[in-house]
Short mmCIF file of N, CA and C in Angstrom, two decimals:
data_model
loop_
_atom_site.label_atom_id
_atom_site.label_comp_id
_atom_site.label_asym_id
_atom_site.label_seq_id
_atom_site.Cartn_x
_atom_site.Cartn_y
_atom_site.Cartn_z
N GLU Y 1 -14.33 -7.88 -20.42
CA GLU Y 1 -14.89 -6.72 -19.76
C GLU Y 1 -14.22 -5.43 -20.18
N LEU Y 2 -13.05 -5.51 -20.74
CA LEU Y 2 -12.35 -4.29 -21.14
C LEU Y 2 -13.10 -3.54 -22.23
N MET Y 3 -13.62 -4.23 -23.20
CA MET Y 3 -14.38 -3.59 -24.27
C MET Y 3 -15.64 -2.91 -23.70
N ILE Y 4 -16.25 -3.53 -22.75
CA ILE Y 4 -17.44 -2.95 -22.09
C ILE Y 4 -17.03 -1.66 -21.34
N LEU Y 5 -15.96 -1.75 -20.60
CA LEU Y 5 -15.47 -0.58 -19.84
C LEU Y 5 -15.19 0.60 -20.80
N LYS Y 6 -14.51 0.31 -21.90
CA LYS Y 6 -14.17 1.37 -22.84
C LYS Y 6 -15.39 1.96 -23.51
N GLY Y 7 -16.44 1.19 -23.65
CA GLY Y 7 -17.68 1.65 -24.26
C GLY Y 7 -18.61 2.35 -23.30
N ALA Y 8 -18.31 2.35 -22.02
CA ALA Y 8 -19.20 2.91 -21.02
C ALA Y 8 -18.52 3.99 -20.21
N THR Y 9 -17.67 4.77 -20.84
CA THR Y 9 -16.87 5.75 -20.06
C THR Y 9 -17.71 6.77 -19.31
N LYS Y 10 -18.81 7.21 -19.89
CA LYS Y 10 -19.65 8.21 -19.22
C LYS Y 10 -20.27 7.61 -17.95
N THR Y 11 -20.79 6.42 -18.05
CA THR Y 11 -21.40 5.77 -16.89
C THR Y 11 -20.35 5.45 -15.85
N ILE Y 12 -19.23 4.91 -16.26
CA ILE Y 12 -18.17 4.58 -15.33
C ILE Y 12 -17.66 5.79 -14.59
N SER Y 13 -17.61 6.92 -15.23
CA SER Y 13 -17.09 8.13 -14.59
C SER Y 13 -17.94 8.55 -13.42
N GLN Y 14 -19.14 8.03 -13.32
CA GLN Y 14 -20.05 8.36 -12.22
C GLN Y 14 -20.04 7.32 -11.12
N CYS Y 15 -19.18 6.33 -11.24
CA CYS Y 15 -19.09 5.24 -10.25
C CYS Y 15 -17.92 5.45 -9.33
N LYS Y 16 -18.17 5.32 -8.05
CA LYS Y 16 -17.09 5.40 -7.06
C LYS Y 16 -16.37 4.07 -6.98
N ASP Y 17 -17.09 2.97 -6.94
CA ASP Y 17 -16.53 1.63 -6.81
C ASP Y 17 -16.98 0.77 -7.94
N ILE Y 18 -16.08 -0.11 -8.41
CA ILE Y 18 -16.37 -1.04 -9.47
C ILE Y 18 -15.77 -2.40 -9.11
N ILE Y 19 -16.56 -3.44 -9.24
CA ILE Y 19 -16.11 -4.82 -9.03
C ILE Y 19 -16.03 -5.46 -10.40
N LEU Y 20 -14.86 -6.03 -10.70
CA LEU Y 20 -14.66 -6.69 -11.99
C LEU Y 20 -14.16 -8.10 -11.80
N GLU Y 21 -14.67 -8.98 -12.62
CA GLU Y 21 -14.13 -10.35 -12.70
C GLU Y 21 -13.10 -10.35 -13.81
N LEU Y 22 -11.85 -10.62 -13.43
CA LEU Y 22 -10.74 -10.53 -14.40
C LEU Y 22 -10.09 -11.87 -14.58
N GLN Y 23 -9.67 -12.12 -15.79
CA GLN Y 23 -9.08 -13.39 -16.19
C GLN Y 23 -7.58 -13.37 -15.92
N GLU Y 24 -7.08 -14.42 -15.34
CA GLU Y 24 -5.64 -14.51 -15.04
C GLU Y 24 -4.93 -15.50 -15.99
N VAL Y 25 -5.65 -16.37 -16.59
CA VAL Y 25 -5.08 -17.34 -17.56
C VAL Y 25 -5.91 -17.33 -18.80
N ASP Y 26 -5.42 -17.97 -19.85
CA ASP Y 26 -6.21 -18.05 -21.10
C ASP Y 26 -7.40 -18.96 -20.95
N TRP Y 27 -8.51 -18.39 -20.61
CA TRP Y 27 -9.76 -19.14 -20.44
C TRP Y 27 -10.70 -18.77 -21.59
N ASN Y 28 -11.00 -17.50 -21.72
CA ASN Y 28 -11.81 -17.02 -22.82
C ASN Y 28 -10.85 -16.50 -23.90
N ILE Y 29 -10.85 -17.15 -25.03
CA ILE Y 29 -9.88 -16.79 -26.09
C ILE Y 29 -10.06 -15.32 -26.47
N GLY Y 30 -8.92 -14.62 -26.44
CA GLY Y 30 -8.90 -13.21 -26.84
C GLY Y 30 -9.24 -12.22 -25.72
N ALA Y 31 -9.69 -12.73 -24.59
CA ALA Y 31 -10.02 -11.84 -23.50
C ALA Y 31 -8.74 -11.30 -22.86
N PRO Y 32 -8.77 -10.03 -22.44
CA PRO Y 32 -7.58 -9.43 -21.83
C PRO Y 32 -7.31 -10.06 -20.45
N LYS Y 33 -6.07 -10.11 -20.09
CA LYS Y 33 -5.67 -10.60 -18.78
C LYS Y 33 -5.85 -9.49 -17.74
N ALA Y 34 -5.83 -9.88 -16.49
CA ALA Y 34 -6.04 -8.95 -15.37
C ALA Y 34 -5.11 -7.75 -15.44
N ALA Y 35 -3.85 -7.99 -15.73
CA ALA Y 35 -2.86 -6.87 -15.72
C ALA Y 35 -3.24 -5.80 -16.74
N GLU Y 36 -3.78 -6.18 -17.89
CA GLU Y 36 -4.18 -5.20 -18.91
C GLU Y 36 -5.37 -4.38 -18.44
N VAL Y 37 -6.33 -5.01 -17.81
CA VAL Y 37 -7.51 -4.31 -17.33
C VAL Y 37 -7.16 -3.41 -16.16
N ILE Y 38 -6.29 -3.89 -15.25
CA ILE Y 38 -5.86 -3.09 -14.12
C ILE Y 38 -5.15 -1.82 -14.65
N ALA Y 39 -4.30 -1.99 -15.64
CA ALA Y 39 -3.59 -0.82 -16.23
C ALA Y 39 -4.58 0.15 -16.84
N TYR Y 40 -5.63 -0.33 -17.49
CA TYR Y 40 -6.65 0.56 -18.05
C TYR Y 40 -7.39 1.30 -16.96
N MET Y 41 -7.80 0.57 -15.92
CA MET Y 41 -8.53 1.19 -14.84
C MET Y 41 -7.68 2.27 -14.15
N THR Y 42 -6.41 2.04 -14.01
CA THR Y 42 -5.48 3.05 -13.46
C THR Y 42 -5.43 4.26 -14.33
N SER Y 43 -5.43 4.03 -15.66
CA SER Y 43 -5.32 5.16 -16.61
C SER Y 43 -6.56 6.04 -16.60
N ILE Y 44 -7.70 5.50 -16.15
CA ILE Y 44 -8.92 6.33 -16.12
C ILE Y 44 -9.24 6.79 -14.69
N GLY Y 45 -8.29 6.64 -13.77
CA GLY Y 45 -8.42 7.24 -12.43
C GLY Y 45 -8.92 6.34 -11.35
N TYR Y 46 -8.77 5.03 -11.50
CA TYR Y 46 -9.17 4.08 -10.46
C TYR Y 46 -7.97 3.36 -9.93
N GLU Y 47 -8.04 2.95 -8.66
CA GLU Y 47 -6.99 2.11 -8.10
C GLU Y 47 -7.61 0.81 -7.62
N CYS Y 48 -6.82 -0.23 -7.75
CA CYS Y 48 -7.29 -1.55 -7.27
C CYS Y 48 -7.04 -1.60 -5.79
N ILE Y 49 -8.13 -1.69 -5.02
CA ILE Y 49 -7.95 -1.67 -3.59
C ILE Y 49 -8.08 -3.09 -2.97
N THR Y 50 -8.67 -4.03 -3.69
CA THR Y 50 -8.74 -5.42 -3.22
C THR Y 50 -8.56 -6.33 -4.43
N GLU Y 51 -7.54 -7.12 -4.41
CA GLU Y 51 -7.27 -8.09 -5.48
C GLU Y 51 -7.72 -9.47 -5.07
N LYS Y 52 -8.31 -10.17 -6.02
CA LYS Y 52 -8.58 -11.62 -5.89
C LYS Y 52 -9.38 -11.97 -4.64
N PHE Y 53 -10.41 -11.17 -4.31
CA PHE Y 53 -11.16 -11.47 -3.13
C PHE Y 53 -12.11 -12.62 -3.30
N SER Y 54 -12.38 -13.00 -4.55
CA SER Y 54 -13.14 -14.21 -4.87
C SER Y 54 -12.43 -14.83 -6.05
N LYS Y 55 -11.74 -15.93 -5.81
CA LYS Y 55 -10.89 -16.51 -6.84
C LYS Y 55 -11.34 -17.89 -7.22
N ASN Y 56 -11.40 -18.09 -8.54
CA ASN Y 56 -11.61 -19.42 -9.12
C ASN Y 56 -10.29 -19.84 -9.79
N ARG Y 57 -10.33 -20.89 -10.51
CA ARG Y 57 -9.10 -21.34 -11.20
C ARG Y 57 -8.67 -20.39 -12.30
N ALA Y 58 -9.58 -19.87 -13.07
CA ALA Y 58 -9.24 -19.09 -14.25
C ALA Y 58 -9.40 -17.58 -14.03
N ASP Y 59 -10.16 -17.18 -13.03
CA ASP Y 59 -10.42 -15.74 -12.88
C ASP Y 59 -10.56 -15.40 -11.39
N ALA Y 60 -10.67 -14.08 -11.12
CA ALA Y 60 -10.83 -13.62 -9.76
C ALA Y 60 -11.53 -12.26 -9.82
N ASP Y 61 -12.13 -11.87 -8.70
CA ASP Y 61 -12.79 -10.58 -8.59
C ASP Y 61 -11.85 -9.55 -8.01
N TYR Y 62 -11.94 -8.33 -8.54
CA TYR Y 62 -11.11 -7.22 -8.13
C TYR Y 62 -11.98 -6.02 -7.81
N HIS Y 63 -11.65 -5.28 -6.78
CA HIS Y 63 -12.40 -4.10 -6.38
C HIS Y 63 -11.56 -2.86 -6.69
N PHE Y 64 -12.16 -1.96 -7.48
CA PHE Y 64 -11.53 -0.72 -7.85
C PHE Y 64 -12.28 0.44 -7.24
N ARG Y 65 -11.56 1.50 -6.85
CA ARG Y 65 -12.17 2.71 -6.32
C ARG Y 65 -11.58 3.90 -7.04
N LYS Y 66 -12.48 4.85 -7.36
CA LYS Y 66 -12.06 6.05 -8.05
C LYS Y 66 -11.15 6.85 -7.10
N ILE Y 67 -10.01 7.29 -7.61
CA ILE Y 67 -9.01 7.97 -6.80
C ILE Y 67 -9.52 9.34 -6.33
N ALA Y 68 -10.03 10.14 -7.25
CA ALA Y 68 -10.56 11.45 -6.93
C ALA Y 68 -12.08 11.43 -7.07
N TRP Y 69 -12.77 11.13 -6.03
CA TRP Y 69 -14.22 11.01 -6.07
C TRP Y 69 -14.88 12.27 -5.59
N ASP Y 70 -15.72 12.86 -6.43
CA ASP Y 70 -16.51 14.03 -6.04
C ASP Y 70 -17.98 13.63 -6.01
N TYR Y 71 -18.50 13.47 -4.79
CA TYR Y 71 -19.88 13.01 -4.62
C TYR Y 71 -20.87 13.93 -5.31
N TRP Y 72 -20.61 15.23 -5.33
CA TRP Y 72 -21.57 16.19 -5.85
C TRP Y 72 -21.44 16.43 -7.35
N LYS Y 73 -20.55 15.77 -7.99
CA LYS Y 73 -20.33 15.93 -9.42
C LYS Y 73 -21.42 15.34 -10.22
#
């Protein structure tokens, strides 16, 4: 999902909340781990407000919210 996020910066900038399924173990070869995606989301102005609210063996869902949200932007 990290490549998708990086390719959709304009669309993402208009989102207040984002739910991502992140990998915690090597399941999909070459896929970034949760920590890398969380760091990226932080760098673009989002904070992780709910971690692992839906967890499987290899991955989990994370809820991110834009730190400075301007509804009228």
